[in-house]
Structures are given as C-alpha cells and as structure tokens.
XYZ file of C-alpha atoms in Angstrom:
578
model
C 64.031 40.256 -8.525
C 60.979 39.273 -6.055
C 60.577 36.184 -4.948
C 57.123 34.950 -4.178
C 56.517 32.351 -0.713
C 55.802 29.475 -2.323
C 58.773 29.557 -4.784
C 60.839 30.846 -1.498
C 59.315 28.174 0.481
C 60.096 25.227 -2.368
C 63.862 25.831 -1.371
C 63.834 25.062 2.255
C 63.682 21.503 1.782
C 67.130 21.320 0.946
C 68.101 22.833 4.275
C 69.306 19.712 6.349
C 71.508 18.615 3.294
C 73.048 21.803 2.801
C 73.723 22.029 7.000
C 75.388 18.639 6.310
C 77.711 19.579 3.377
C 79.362 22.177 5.520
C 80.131 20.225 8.311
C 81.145 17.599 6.480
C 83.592 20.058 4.728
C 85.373 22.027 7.866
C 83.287 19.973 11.004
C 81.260 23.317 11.915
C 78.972 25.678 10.179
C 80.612 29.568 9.903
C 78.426 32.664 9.688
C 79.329 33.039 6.463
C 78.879 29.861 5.252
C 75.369 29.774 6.839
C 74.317 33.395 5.453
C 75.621 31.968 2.051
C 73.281 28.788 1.889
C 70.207 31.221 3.082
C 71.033 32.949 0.325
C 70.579 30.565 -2.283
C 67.737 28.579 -0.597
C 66.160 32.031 0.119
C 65.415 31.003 3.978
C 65.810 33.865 6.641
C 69.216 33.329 8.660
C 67.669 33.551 11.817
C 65.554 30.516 10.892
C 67.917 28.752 9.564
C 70.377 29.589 12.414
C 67.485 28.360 14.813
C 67.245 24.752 13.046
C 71.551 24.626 12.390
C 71.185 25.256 16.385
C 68.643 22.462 17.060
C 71.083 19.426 16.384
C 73.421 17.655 18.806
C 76.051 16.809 15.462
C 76.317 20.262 14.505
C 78.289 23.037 16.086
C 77.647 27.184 15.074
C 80.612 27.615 17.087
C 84.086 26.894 15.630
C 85.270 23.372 16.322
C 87.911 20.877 15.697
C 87.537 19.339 12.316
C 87.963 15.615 13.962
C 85.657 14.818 16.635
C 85.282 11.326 18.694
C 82.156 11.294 20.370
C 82.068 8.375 23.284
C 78.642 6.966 24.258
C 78.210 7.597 27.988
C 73.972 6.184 27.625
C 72.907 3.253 30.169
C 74.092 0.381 27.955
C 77.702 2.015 27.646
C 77.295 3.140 31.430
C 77.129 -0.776 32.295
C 80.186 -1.407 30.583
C 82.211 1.241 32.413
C 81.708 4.318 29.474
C 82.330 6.698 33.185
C 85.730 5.479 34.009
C 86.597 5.221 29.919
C 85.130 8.834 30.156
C 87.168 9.955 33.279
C 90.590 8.429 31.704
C 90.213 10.350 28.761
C 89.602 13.660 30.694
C 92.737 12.620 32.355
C 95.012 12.307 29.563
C 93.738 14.227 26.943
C 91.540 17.260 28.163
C 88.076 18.303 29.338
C 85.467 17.332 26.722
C 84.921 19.605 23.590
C 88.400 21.581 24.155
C 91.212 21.009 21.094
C 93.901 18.198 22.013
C 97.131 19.536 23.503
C 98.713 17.094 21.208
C 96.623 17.652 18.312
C 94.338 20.592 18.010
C 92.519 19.689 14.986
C 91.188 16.998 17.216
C 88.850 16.890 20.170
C 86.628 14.887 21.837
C 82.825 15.227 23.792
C 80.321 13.169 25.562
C 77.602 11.464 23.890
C 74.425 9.948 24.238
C 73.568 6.214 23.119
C 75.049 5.978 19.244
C 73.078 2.583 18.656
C 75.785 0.681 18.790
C 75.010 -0.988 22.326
C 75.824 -4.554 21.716
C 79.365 -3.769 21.133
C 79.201 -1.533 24.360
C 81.168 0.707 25.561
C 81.446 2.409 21.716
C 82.520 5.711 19.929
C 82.121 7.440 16.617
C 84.802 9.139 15.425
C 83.979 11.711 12.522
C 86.321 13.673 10.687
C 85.335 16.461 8.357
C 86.948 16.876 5.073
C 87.552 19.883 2.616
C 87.157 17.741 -0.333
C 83.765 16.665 0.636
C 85.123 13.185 1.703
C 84.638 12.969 5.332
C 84.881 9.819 7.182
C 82.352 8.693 10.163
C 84.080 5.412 11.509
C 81.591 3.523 14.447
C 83.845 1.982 17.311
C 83.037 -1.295 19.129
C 84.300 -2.785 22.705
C 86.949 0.501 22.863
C 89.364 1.611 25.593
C 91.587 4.452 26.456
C 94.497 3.296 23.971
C 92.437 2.447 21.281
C 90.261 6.118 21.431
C 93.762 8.281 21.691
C 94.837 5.772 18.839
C 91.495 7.203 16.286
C 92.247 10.803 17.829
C 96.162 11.062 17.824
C 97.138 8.510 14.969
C 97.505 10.924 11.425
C 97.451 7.790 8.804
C 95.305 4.754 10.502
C 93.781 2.422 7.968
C 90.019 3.238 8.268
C 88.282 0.686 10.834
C 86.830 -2.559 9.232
C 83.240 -2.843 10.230
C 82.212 -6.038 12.826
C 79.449 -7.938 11.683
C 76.603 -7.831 14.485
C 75.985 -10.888 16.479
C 72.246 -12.163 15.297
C 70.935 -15.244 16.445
C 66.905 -16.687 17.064
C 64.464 -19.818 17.449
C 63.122 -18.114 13.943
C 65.215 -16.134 11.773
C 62.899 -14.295 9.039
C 64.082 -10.946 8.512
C 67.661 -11.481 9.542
C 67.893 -14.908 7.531
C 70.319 -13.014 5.158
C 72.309 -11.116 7.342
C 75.930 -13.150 7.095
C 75.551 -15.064 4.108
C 75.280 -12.386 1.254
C 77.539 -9.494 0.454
C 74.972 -6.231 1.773
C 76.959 -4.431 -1.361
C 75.923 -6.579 -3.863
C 72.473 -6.571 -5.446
C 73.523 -9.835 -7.655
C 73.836 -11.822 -4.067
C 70.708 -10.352 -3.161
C 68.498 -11.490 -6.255
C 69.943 -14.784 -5.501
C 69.183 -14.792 -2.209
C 65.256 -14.129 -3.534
C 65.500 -10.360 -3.671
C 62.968 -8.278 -4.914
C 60.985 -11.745 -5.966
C 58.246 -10.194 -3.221
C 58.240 -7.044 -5.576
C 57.395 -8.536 -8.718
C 54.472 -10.537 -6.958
C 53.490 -7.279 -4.892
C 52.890 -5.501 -9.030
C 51.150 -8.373 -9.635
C 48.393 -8.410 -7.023
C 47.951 -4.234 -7.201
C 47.594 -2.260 -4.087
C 44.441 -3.884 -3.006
C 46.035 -6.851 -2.909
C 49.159 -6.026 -0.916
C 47.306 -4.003 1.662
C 44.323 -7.458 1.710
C 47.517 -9.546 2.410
C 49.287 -7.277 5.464
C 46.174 -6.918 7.326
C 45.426 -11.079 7.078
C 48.620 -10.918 8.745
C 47.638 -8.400 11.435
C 51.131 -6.769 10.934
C 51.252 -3.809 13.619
C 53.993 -1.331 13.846
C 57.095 -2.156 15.417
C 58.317 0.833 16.614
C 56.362 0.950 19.711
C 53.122 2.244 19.033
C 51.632 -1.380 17.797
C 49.422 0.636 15.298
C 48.043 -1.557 12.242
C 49.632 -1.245 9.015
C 47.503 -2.009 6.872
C 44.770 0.187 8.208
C 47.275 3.429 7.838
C 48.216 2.367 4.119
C 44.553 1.647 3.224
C 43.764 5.540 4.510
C 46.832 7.014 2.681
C 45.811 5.324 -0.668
C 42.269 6.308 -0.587
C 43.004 9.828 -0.057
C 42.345 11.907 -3.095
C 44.652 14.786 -2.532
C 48.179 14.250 -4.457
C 51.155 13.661 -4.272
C 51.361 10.780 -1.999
C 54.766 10.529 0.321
C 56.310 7.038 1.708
C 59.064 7.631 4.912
C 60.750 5.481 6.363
C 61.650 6.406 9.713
C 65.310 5.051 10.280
C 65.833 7.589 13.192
C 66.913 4.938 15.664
C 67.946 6.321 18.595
C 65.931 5.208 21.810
C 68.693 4.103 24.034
C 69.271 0.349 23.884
C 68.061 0.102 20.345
C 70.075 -1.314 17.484
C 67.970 -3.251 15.496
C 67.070 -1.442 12.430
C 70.962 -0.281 12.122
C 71.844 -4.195 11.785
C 68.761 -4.396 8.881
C 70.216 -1.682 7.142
C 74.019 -2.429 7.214
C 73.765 -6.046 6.565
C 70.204 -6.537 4.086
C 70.061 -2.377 2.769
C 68.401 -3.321 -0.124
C 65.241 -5.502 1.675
C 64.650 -1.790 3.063
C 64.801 -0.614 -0.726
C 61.974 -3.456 -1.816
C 60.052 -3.017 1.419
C 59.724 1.078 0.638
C 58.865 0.383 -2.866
C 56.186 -2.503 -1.561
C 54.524 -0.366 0.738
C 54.482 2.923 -1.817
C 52.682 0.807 -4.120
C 50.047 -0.178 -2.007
C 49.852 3.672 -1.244
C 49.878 5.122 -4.116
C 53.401 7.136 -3.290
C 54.963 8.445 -5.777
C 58.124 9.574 -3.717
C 59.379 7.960 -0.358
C 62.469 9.470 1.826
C 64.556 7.046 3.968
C 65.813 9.245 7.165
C 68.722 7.442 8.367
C 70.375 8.604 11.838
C 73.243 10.660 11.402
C 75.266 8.580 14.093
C 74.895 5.651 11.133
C 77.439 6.576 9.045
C 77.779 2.709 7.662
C 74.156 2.339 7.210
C 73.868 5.776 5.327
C 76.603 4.018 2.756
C 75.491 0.840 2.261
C 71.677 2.584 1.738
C 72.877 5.009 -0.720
C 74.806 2.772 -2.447
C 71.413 0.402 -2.425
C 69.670 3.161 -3.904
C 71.870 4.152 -6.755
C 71.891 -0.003 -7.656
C 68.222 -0.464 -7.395
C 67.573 2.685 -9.716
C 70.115 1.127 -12.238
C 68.682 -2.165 -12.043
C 65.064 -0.663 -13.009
C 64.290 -1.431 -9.272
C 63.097 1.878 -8.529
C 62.410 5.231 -10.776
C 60.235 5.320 -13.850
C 58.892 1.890 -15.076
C 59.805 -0.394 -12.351
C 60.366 -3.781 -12.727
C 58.801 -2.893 -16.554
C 55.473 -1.952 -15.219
C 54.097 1.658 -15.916
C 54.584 2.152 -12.173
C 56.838 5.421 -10.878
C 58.741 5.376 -7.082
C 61.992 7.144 -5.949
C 63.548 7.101 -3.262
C 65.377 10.139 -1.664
C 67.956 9.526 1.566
C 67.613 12.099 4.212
C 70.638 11.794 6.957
C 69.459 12.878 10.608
C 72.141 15.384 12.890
C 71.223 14.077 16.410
C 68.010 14.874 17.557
C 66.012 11.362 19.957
C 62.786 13.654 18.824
C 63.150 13.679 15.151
C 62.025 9.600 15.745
C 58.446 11.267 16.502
C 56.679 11.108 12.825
C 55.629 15.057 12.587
C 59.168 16.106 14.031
C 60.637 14.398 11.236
C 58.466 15.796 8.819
C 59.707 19.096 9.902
C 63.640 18.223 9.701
C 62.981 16.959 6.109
C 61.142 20.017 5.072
C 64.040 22.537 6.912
C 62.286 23.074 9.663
C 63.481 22.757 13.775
C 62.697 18.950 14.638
C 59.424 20.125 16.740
C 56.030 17.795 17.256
C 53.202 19.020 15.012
C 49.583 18.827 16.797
C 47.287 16.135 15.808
C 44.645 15.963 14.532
C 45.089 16.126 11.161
C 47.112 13.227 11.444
C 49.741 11.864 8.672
C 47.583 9.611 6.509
C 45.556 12.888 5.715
C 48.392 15.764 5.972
C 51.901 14.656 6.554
C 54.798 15.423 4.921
C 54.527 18.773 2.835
C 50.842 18.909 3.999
C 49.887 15.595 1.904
C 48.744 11.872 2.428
C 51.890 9.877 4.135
C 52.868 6.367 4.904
C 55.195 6.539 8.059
C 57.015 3.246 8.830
C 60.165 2.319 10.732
C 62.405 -0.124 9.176
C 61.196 -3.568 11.022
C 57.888 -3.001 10.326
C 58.599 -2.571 6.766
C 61.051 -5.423 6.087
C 58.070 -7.824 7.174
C 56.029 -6.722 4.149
C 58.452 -9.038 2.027
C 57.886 -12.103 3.798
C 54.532 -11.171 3.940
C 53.681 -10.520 0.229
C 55.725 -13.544 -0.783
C 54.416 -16.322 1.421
C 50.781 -14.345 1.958
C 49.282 -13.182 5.353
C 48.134 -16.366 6.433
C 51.569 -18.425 7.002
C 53.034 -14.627 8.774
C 49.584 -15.140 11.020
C 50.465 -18.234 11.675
C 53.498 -17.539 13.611
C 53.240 -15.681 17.471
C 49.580 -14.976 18.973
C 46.492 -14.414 17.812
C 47.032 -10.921 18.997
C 50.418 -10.295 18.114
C 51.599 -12.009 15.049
C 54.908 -12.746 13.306
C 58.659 -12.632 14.947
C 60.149 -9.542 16.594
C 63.624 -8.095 17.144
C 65.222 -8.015 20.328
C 67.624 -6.092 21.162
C 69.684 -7.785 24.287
C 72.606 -5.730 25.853
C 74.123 -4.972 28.832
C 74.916 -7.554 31.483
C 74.159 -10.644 28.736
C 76.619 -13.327 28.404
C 76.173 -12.773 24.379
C 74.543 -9.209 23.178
C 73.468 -8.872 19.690
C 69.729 -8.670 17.859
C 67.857 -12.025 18.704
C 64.566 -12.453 16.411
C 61.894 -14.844 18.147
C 57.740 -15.174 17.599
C 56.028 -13.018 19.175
C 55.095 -14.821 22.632
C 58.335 -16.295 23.566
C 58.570 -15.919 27.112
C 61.325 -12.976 27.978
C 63.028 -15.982 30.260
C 63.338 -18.103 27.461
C 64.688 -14.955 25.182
C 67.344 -14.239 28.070
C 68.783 -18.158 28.205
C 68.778 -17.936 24.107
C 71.452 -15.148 24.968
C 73.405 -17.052 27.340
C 71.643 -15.401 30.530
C 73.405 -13.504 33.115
C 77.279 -12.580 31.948
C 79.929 -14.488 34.485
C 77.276 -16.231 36.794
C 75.951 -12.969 38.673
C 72.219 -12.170 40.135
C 70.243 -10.667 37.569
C 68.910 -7.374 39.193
C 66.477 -6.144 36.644
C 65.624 -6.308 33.002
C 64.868 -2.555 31.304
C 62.384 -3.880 28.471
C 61.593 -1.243 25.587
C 64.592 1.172 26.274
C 64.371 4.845 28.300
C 60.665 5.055 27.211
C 59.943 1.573 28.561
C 59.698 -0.201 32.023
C 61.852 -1.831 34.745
C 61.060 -5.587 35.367
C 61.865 -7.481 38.028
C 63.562 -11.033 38.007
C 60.147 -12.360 39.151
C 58.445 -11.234 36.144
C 60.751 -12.374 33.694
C 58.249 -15.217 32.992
C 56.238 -12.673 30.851
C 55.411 -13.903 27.212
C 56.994 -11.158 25.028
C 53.488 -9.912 23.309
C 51.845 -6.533 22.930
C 49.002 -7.935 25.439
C 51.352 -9.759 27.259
C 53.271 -6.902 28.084
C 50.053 -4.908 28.857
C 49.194 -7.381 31.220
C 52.091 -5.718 33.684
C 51.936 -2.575 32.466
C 55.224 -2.538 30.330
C 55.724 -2.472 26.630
C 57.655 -3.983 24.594
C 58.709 -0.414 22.552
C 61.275 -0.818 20.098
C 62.768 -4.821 21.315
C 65.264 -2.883 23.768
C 66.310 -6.014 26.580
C 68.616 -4.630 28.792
C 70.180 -6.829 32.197
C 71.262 -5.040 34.548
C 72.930 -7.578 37.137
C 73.367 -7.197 41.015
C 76.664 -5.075 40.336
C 74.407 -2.475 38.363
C 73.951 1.035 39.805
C 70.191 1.019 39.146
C 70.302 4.955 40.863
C 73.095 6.122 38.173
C 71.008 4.555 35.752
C 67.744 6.416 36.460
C 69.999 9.609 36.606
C 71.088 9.182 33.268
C 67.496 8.157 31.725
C 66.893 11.280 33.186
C 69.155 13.243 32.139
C 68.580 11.606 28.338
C 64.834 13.108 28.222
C 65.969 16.694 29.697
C 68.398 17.031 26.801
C 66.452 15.584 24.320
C 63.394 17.728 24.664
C 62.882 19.823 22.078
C 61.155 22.519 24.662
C 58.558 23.323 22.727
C 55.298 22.693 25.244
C 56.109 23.392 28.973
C 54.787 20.142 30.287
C 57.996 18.503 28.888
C 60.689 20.987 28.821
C 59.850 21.800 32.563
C 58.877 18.322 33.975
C 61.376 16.766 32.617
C 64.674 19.218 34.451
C 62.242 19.317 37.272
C 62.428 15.144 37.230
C 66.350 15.195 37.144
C 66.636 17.574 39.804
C 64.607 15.562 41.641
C 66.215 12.186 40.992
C 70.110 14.240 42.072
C 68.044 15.276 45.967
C 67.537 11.465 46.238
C 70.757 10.414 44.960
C 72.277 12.667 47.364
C 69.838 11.503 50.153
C 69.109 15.220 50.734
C 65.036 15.500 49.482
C 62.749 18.001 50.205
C 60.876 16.916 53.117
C 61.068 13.522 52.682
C 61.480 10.994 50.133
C 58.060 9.547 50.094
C 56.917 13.219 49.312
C 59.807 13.265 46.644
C 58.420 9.916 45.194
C 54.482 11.654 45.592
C 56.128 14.903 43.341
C 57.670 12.499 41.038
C 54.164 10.444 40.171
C 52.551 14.229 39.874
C 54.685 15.564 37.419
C 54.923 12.611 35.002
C 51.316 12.872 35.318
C 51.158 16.476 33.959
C 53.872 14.974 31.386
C 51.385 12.574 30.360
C 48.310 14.602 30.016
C 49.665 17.364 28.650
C 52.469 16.835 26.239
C 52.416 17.118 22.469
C 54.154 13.898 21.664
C 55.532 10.967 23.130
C 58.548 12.049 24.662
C 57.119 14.014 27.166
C 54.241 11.514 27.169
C 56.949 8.442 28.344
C 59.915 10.650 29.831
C 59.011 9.012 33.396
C 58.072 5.829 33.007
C 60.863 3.805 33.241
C 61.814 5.565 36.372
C 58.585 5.793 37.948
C 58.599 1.575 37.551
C 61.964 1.451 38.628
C 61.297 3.670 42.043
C 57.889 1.567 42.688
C 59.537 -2.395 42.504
C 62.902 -1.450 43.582
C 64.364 0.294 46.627
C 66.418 2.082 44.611
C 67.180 5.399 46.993
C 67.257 5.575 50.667
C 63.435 5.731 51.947
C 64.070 8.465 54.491
C-alpha cells in the first residue's frame, strides 16, 4: 500500500525514542534493528542511519552492553580526570575496547556530564534486554571505585548525593532539601502549583502583563525578554501552538538546571504549564539531557503525578483549559542546546541549526508558533505569578532583575549552585563559597563556561549583571564560575575548550567545522612552542579566524567557539611569546 509524505513524514517524530529503546535494550543499535524501526516509522535508513550516527551516546557499531563514561571536561581536568584517565588505561584497557576481565563491560572518554561540583565524575550506563536499563551518575570517584561500577556483577545501585545549594537569597532553590522531589503531596504543601491556580485566574494577558513588570530575561545566556517572546507566540494565529523546555544542559561547567530538576521536578511541571497558558500551547516537550538519567526519572515520574492529579491534560486544575506534556531524552549532542537544533532532534531529524529568519515565535517546532525556555528561566515564572512582577523587580538592578544561579566549581573551597540577586559582586559570590580551596593564589575565574570569558583576579570586583558583565566584555552565559588557582594548567585548559567545540560541531557551515580544528591545531603549535612563524602571528591567525567564526556561522557555537580562549591568550601569558 502507498504511503503519502505527510502520513510518512507524521512518523519520524518518534525517531529519537525509538534510537533510545534499542540501546537501552543491547547498548548499541544493529542493522537490523535500525532497518526494522525505518520500517515501521517509514523513514529512509540512510536518514535515519545519518541522525543514529549524529549522537555521542549511541554507537552503530557493536559495543559492550555496560559502558562507564569518565568526564575528562575542564572542571574534571582540575580535579585530576587525566591521571584518573591514565590509571584506568593502565589497569583496565585503552578506552572503548571490552574489559579483559569482563567483556560485556568497557569504558571511554567523555566530555563534561554536568555533574561538575562533585568533580572528577562518571556515568555508568548499562543496557538491559528487559527494557530496564540503569544510568547511575558518579560523584568525587577514583580508580577503585570506577573498576568497582565496571567489574562488580551485583552492586546495590548508587544512592544519589544531594547537591550542595547555598545563597544570600534562596528563591528557586528554597525547596531543594526540605521536600521529598517524589512526592507531589510535599510539594502542594510546600505551595505547589498555588502560582497555577492564580496564573488561570488572571488569563494569559495577565501572566505575560506580570513577567514583563518583572523584566524577566532568559537565563540561558542570550538575556532575551520573556515576556516579549510569549506575547509573539500567543498572538500568532497559525495553530497548534508548542511550549519546550530546553533542559539540554551541557555547556561545560553548568549544573544548574540538573539540581532544579532532580530536587523541585515538579516546579518545572507548573512553570511549563504557566508559560503554555500565557501562550496559548496546547502541547509542550521537556528535552532532558541524556547524561541526566536521575533528572529524566524524577521528571517522568512528575509528569505521570501531575496528569493524575488533574495538573496537566484535559481540564486542568477544573478549568476548560488543555496542556500535556511530552519528555524527550537527548543522546549527547552540546548543539542540540541551540533552539532550532533541538527542534530537529525532536522531530527525527540530525541535531543541525536551522537559518533564521523565520524565527521560533513564528515557525518553530513542526513549522508552528513556539515558546523556547530553559529551565531557570521558567522556574521564575512561579515566584513571579504568585508574588506579581513588582516584588521579582524589586530584587537585583534596574537592568537585570531577580536572583541568578551560579554555578561555582573547580578550585572552590565549597562547589555547588549558589543563587544571589543579580548584582552581587563576583568577589562577594566567590567568599559566599569559601574562596580559594586550601589557601592558594587564585589564577583566573572562567565566568559563563567554554562559551564565556577568562577573568582575571583584578576584575573579580565585577557586579554579576548582564550590563555589568558587558562592561568588560564577558557574559555571564549560563552562571558557569569556575577558579582556576595558581596550580591550574590554564594552556591544557584552552586545549581542551578547544578540543570541546571541534567535537561538538555539528559541521554543517564551514566557518565552524573548519575554524574550529583549524583553532585546536593552532592552540597544540603553541603548546608545543613550535608556531608557524611566530607566536604573535599565531595569536594574529587566532583573532582572524574566530572572526570568520563570528561573522559567518549559523548559530552560536561557531559564533562563541573562541572566545574564552581568545580572552584567555589576551590577559594571560599563557604560551611562550616567541
């Protein structure tokens, strides 16, 4: 029988999910398991071979069913992830290669899992026939306790540590420790979902009046204000309306949203439904990380609860109004945090940029209006719609209002997710975590992860604003505070930013996908003091080509790939200047 495109085309939605079932099931995805899902979805197996091929969590290659992948990113770096790495070449194998004394187990290199206040970490994940496979994230590890996860056949499953959260203001983490994240009873009690029942009351007009008196911008780096994208998604006549929330946390140093959902998942549940309202959505998609195996749980779990409770689905909270909420697991891909990427890798597509204009609020996901929020940004709707925009003004700077997360690893006496006003000087933020860890020189401070900017200790009196960051030409990008103390190997770490971008590039515009080897290459000549010509002319390529990066790349990746390193190489003397 015929099939026509669009019935064809309804299918490939359910791509990523189906990817995920079989490597859940036997930890790699067969020819003939592949050929058999393109089959029923009706996609053409070289496409879907070309997106199974895009992601760093799945393999079309066989490969042992248990797999421990060990951060080796700049956070895990600091705490010695090269010698953890190096030991465990030692005694159990290169990376990827089947155990000698276990072959259903191996073990690879990864890059940051989001887990950098309990640095150096791991995830093991072990695929399961049944459709019961485990994901288990490991904190503060070392060589016995990784060959323990691989080696050990019946090992009670790992309890999960509570994240270290602390503040001078605690508003969206006020929760986090004192109620049960399972339980939607402690939640209510804790004044769950009361911001929902006020948000029905006052209509979408009212919610979106409300966020922008509180001048709530987007906290995932770009700053953009929310209530100016929900206002264009809900005038939009063209239906149906879409609400994602973009979970896909994985700029290095970043950890922030994983603690929200882990510890509060269902304040990410009445955010999403909050924010569709004002919209107009009739059907959101949460697109959690697939390094967040926890999070995916706990969110899921949130989900089913919250649909029980008359939270979500048909006739919520009794009114006539209709949301869902559909969870989407990522497979390791940096770019599927850029909002048209991820529109792809929900509808089956490869993770790839779109070209805008038209942007999201007018054609998003499926080609219709979209809402596009990460989770931060979206847990602040509660307090706002429950105290009102005013008292959230109130709080920061004029120009940049309410508290943000901070994300402090590396060499910190206490890591973990601080949450401050807006404006709080960084030096302030730093003593809050104990400052330097054991007494040492603080070296530099990498503010707003790989994508951000090196400061020095002499600017570490900058308030911690939007403008304020401006005002040195940093950004404050998604909260990542990372000390680096006089011990640091500032070179290594510029290596391995480096090396992050090349990998993560999709490759789809040559700006990026070339500039970006071309950048590492570069970076190895000076580590190796051997340039071409001289360094100063190496330093003159290096400002050229994340030029052309900037100019000339479809998304933000390419856009940022250099600037951390290009503000590390201009305030420090980082390699020899031959």
């Amino acid at each position: 029988m015929a099939v026509g495109g669009d019935q064809a085309r309804a299918q490939r939605h359910r791509l990523l999910p189906a990817l995920h079932g079989l490597s859940d099931r036997i930890g790699w995805i067969s020819p003939g398991a592949l050929n058999y899902v393109c089959e029923r979805l009706r996609v053409p197996p070289a496409d879907a071979y070309g997106v199974a091929s895009f992601y760093a969590l799945f393999s079309t290659t066989p490969r042992a069913p248990q797999i421990l992948h060990v951060c080796d990113d700049i956070a895990c770096r600091l705490a010695g992830a090269e010698e953890l790495c190096a030991q465990l070449e030692q005694k159990l194998g290169p990376p990827h290669e089947p155990l000698p004394q276990q072959q259903s187990a191996c073990w690879t290199r990864s890059p940051c899992l989001g887990m950098c206040d309990r640095a150096p970490a791991a995830l093991f994940i072990a695929a399961d026939p049944g459709g019961s496979p485990r994901g288990e994230p490991l904190g503060e590890v070392d060589r016995p306790r990784l060959e323990q996860a691989l080696l050990s056949e019946d090992r009670p499953p790992a309890q999960p540590a509570r994240a270290t959260v602390a503040g001078t203001q605690r508003t969206l983490l006020r929760r986090i420790g004192k109620i049960d994240p399972e339980s939607i009873g402690d939640y209510r009690k804790a004044g769950g979902f009361t911001a929902l029942r006020r948000a029905i009351e006052i209509g979408p007009a009212g919610i979106i009046h409300e966020v922008d008196v509180a001048k709530l911008t987007g906290r995932g780096g770009a700053a953009f204000p929310t209530a100016r994208k929900w206002e264009a998604v809900a005038r939009e006549p063209a239906r149906p309306h879409y609400l994602i929330c973009n979970a896909d946390e994985s700029e290095p140093g970043t950890f922030k949203d994983r603690v929200i959902m882990e510890e509060d998942p269902f304040a990410v549940i009445e955010a999403m439904t909050i924010a569709a309202i004002a919209g107009g959505c009739e059907r959101g998609y949460l697109y959690v990380r697939g390094e967040y195996p926890l999070a995916s749980s706990r969110l899921q779990k949130a989900i089913d609860e919250a649909r029980a409770a008359g939270m979500l689905g048909d006739g919520i909270c009794g009114s006539p109004l209709r949301f869902d909420i559909e969870m989407r697991r990522g497979a390791g891909a940096y770019i599927c945090g850029e909002e048209t990427a991820l529109f792809n890798s929900i509808e089956g597509l490869r993770g790839e940029p779109r070209n805008k204009p038209p942007f999201p609020v007018r054609k998003g996901l499926f080609g219709k209006p979209t809402i596009v929020n990460n989770v931060e940004t979206l847990a602040n709707v509660i307090e706002i719609v429950a105290k009102g925009g005013e008292a959230f003004a109130s709080v920061g700077t004029p120009g940049s209002t309410g508290t943000k997360l901070f994300c402090l690893c590396g060499h910190i006496a206490r890591p973990g997710l601080y949450e401050v006003p807006l404006g709080t000087m960084l030096a302030e933020l730093l003593a809050l975590a104990g400052g330097v860890r054991g007494g040492k020189r603080l070296q530099a401070v990498l503010l707003g992860g790989a994508a951000g900017s090196f400061l020095t200790p002499a600017e570490i009196g900058v308030p911690l604003s939007f403008e304020g960051a401006r005002a040195i030409g940093a950004t404050l990008g998604s909260g990542v505070v990372m000390v680096l103390d006089e011990t640091a190997d500032l070179g290594g770490i510029l290596v391995r930013i480096a090396a992050f971008f090349r990998d993560e590039s999709c490759g789809q515009c040559v700006p990026c996908r070339v500039g970006t080897v071309r950048q590492e290459e570069l970076l190895h000549r000076l580590r190796r003091g051997r340039p071409l010509g001289s360094a100063t002319q190496e330093r003159d390529l290096l400002a050229q080509i994340g030029q052309v990066m900037r100019d000339a790349s479809i998304c933000g990746l390419g856009q940022t790939a250099s600037s951390a390193i290009e503000s590390a190489l201009s305030k420090f003397e980082v390699f020899n200047r031959a």
